[in-house]
């Protein structure tokens, strides 16, 4: 799963399946490039001053977050369901001279990388083909993958852009809902950041607009 935007969908061939791999392969193969190549702004905001260690990037898409982390000394394992996205991510890393990111293909509802990490980065894990409770289960596994002293960073949409008149029927959970679903033991975890942020978000035809995002940064003791 990865961040969902409206990229001029009226000009795209709709995908009529409901399987995760097929949906995201179609999503990426319909376009030569989807994302900007820049890291997510809230990853930069929350992690730029953190000493590097091992990092797991869930839903890495075309690799911008993973590359940014690797450039700052993190040992990165980057996961996506789409081999097309991973191919672009590898090419992006190679263009930046980075050769040591561990790229792995996983449908996170069915498989998950092993080990524990000093940072688990989960940016915009929203999917229109996710099963009930799929995102919550993935995020609980993400929490299990955080090493003692490490950070879990979850960024998600809190609402649809102001220019969207007929939003998709996808529930966008609050930070409180995410924290409840994680089932974290208070004696083992500290919530360091719990915030809703307004940001500018232009539409596919350049329409001005804003949207809200949720940010949770949680540290394991």
PDB file of C-alpha atoms in Angstrom, residues 15 37 49 60 62 99 101 146 153-154 168 174 182-183 191 210 218:
ATOM      1  CA  UNK A  15      -8.671  -1.385 -12.707  1.00  0.00           C
ATOM      2  CA  UNK A  37      11.246  11.748  -6.211  1.00  0.00           C
ATOM      3  CA  UNK A  49      17.794  14.981  13.556  1.00  0.00           C
ATOM      4  CA  UNK A  60       8.410   2.424  -0.326  1.00  0.00           C
ATOM      5  CA  UNK A  62       9.469   4.630  -6.090  1.00  0.00           C
ATOM      6  CA  UNK A  99      23.761   0.361  -3.836  1.00  0.00           C
ATOM      7  CA  UNK A 101      19.399  -0.713   0.156  1.00  0.00           C
ATOM      8  CA  UNK A 146      10.612  -1.769  16.197  1.00  0.00           C
ATOM      9  CA  UNK A 153       6.586   6.738  12.423  1.00  0.00           C
ATOM     10  CA  UNK A 154       3.069   6.535  11.003  1.00  0.00           C
ATOM     11  CA  UNK A 168     -13.672   7.447  -2.326  1.00  0.00           C
ATOM     12  CA  UNK A 174      -7.697   9.378  13.398  1.00  0.00           C
ATOM     13  CA  UNK A 182      -1.878  -0.802  17.704  1.00  0.00           C
ATOM     14  CA  UNK A 183      -2.620  -2.281  21.164  1.00  0.00           C
ATOM     15  CA  UNK A 191       3.879   8.718  22.072  1.00  0.00           C
ATOM     16  CA  UNK A 210      -5.394  21.760   1.189  1.00  0.00           C
ATOM     17  CA  UNK A 218       6.043   6.535  18.913  1.00  0.00           C
TER      18      UNK A 218
END
